Coordinates of C-alpha atoms in Angstrom, one line a residue:
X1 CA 0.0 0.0 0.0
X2 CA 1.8 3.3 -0.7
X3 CA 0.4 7.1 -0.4
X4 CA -1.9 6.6 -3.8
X5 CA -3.7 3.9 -3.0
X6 CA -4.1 5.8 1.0
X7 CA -5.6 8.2 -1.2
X8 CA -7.8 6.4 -3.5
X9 CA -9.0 4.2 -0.2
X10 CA -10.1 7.6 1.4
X11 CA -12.2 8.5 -1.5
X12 CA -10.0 10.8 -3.9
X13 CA -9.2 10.8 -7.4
X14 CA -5.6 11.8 -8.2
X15 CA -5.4 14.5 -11.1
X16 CA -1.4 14.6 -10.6
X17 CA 1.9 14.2 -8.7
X18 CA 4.5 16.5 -8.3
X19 CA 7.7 16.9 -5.6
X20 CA 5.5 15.2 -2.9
X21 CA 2.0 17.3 -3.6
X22 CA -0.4 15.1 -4.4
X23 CA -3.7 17.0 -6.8
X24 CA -6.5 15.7 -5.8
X25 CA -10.3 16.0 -5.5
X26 CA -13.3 14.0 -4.4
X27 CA -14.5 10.8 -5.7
X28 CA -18.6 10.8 -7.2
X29 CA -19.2 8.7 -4.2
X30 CA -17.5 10.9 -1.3
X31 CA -19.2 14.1 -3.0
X32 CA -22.6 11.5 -2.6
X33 CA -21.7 10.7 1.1
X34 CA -20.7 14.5 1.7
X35 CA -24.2 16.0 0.3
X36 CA -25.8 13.6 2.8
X37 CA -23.8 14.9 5.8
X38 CA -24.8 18.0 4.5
X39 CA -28.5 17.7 4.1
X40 CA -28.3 15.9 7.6
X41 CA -27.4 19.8 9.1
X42 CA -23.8 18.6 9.0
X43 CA -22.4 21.3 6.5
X44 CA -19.4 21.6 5.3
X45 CA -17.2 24.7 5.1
X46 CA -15.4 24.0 1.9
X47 CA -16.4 23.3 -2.0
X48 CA -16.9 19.5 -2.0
X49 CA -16.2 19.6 -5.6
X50 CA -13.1 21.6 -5.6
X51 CA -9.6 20.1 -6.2
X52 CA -7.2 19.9 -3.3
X53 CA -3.2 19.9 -2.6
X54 CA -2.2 17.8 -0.3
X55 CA 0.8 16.6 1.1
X56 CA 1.5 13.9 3.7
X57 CA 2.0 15.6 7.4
X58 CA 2.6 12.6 9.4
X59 CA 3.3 9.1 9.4
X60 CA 3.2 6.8 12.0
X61 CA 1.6 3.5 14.3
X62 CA -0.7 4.5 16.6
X63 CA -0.8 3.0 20.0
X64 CA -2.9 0.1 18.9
X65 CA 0.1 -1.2 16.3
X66 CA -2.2 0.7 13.1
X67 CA -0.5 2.2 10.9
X68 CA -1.7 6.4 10.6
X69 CA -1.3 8.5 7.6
X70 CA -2.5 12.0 7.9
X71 CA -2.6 14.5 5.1
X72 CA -2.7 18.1 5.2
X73 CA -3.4 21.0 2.3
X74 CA -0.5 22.9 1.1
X75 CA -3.2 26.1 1.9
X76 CA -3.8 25.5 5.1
X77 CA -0.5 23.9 6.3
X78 CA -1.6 24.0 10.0
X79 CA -4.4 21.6 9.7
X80 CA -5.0 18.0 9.5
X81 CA -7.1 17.9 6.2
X82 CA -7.6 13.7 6.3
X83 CA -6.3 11.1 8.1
X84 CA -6.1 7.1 7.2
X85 CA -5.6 4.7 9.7
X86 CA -4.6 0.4 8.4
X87 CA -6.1 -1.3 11.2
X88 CA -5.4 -4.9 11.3
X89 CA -2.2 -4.9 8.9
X90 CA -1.4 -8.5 11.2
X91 CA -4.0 -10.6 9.4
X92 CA -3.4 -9.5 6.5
X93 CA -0.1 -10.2 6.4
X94 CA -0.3 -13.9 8.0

């Protein structure tokens, strides 16, 4: 599994790669899930069908053993944007 496939897992499509920033923006079926949230008075303060830049922030295992991936967008470099966490990575690999 490598940062792509994180990505595609967490419901982007990748528009392109370039020195570590990753293009991204929101799969048909995260927009679906998203307009959802929102109608359900859980808005979002953002254009859901906007393209993103993301890097990776942080990588690391979690104090359960899962491996964490957390991304963050190159305009608001502060913030945790998303985060990924490969829970059971033991049976997988049995």
């Amino acid at each position: 599994m490598n940062v792509i496939d994180i990505l595609r897992k967490i419901g982007y499509d990748i528009i392109s790669i370039s020195d570590g920033v990753y293009t991204v923006r929101n799969t048909t079926e995260k927009i679906q899930d998203m307009v959802k949230e929102a109608e359900a008075d859980e808005a979002n303060d953002f254009d859901i069908y906007d393209t993103y830049k993301l890097v990776v922030n942080e990588v690391k295992f979690n104090g359960f053993g899962n491996l964490s991936v957390s991304f963050k967008r190159l305009e608001h470099p502060d913030e945790v944007w998303d985060a990924f966490e490969y829970r059971n990575m033991d049976k997988e690999y049995r």
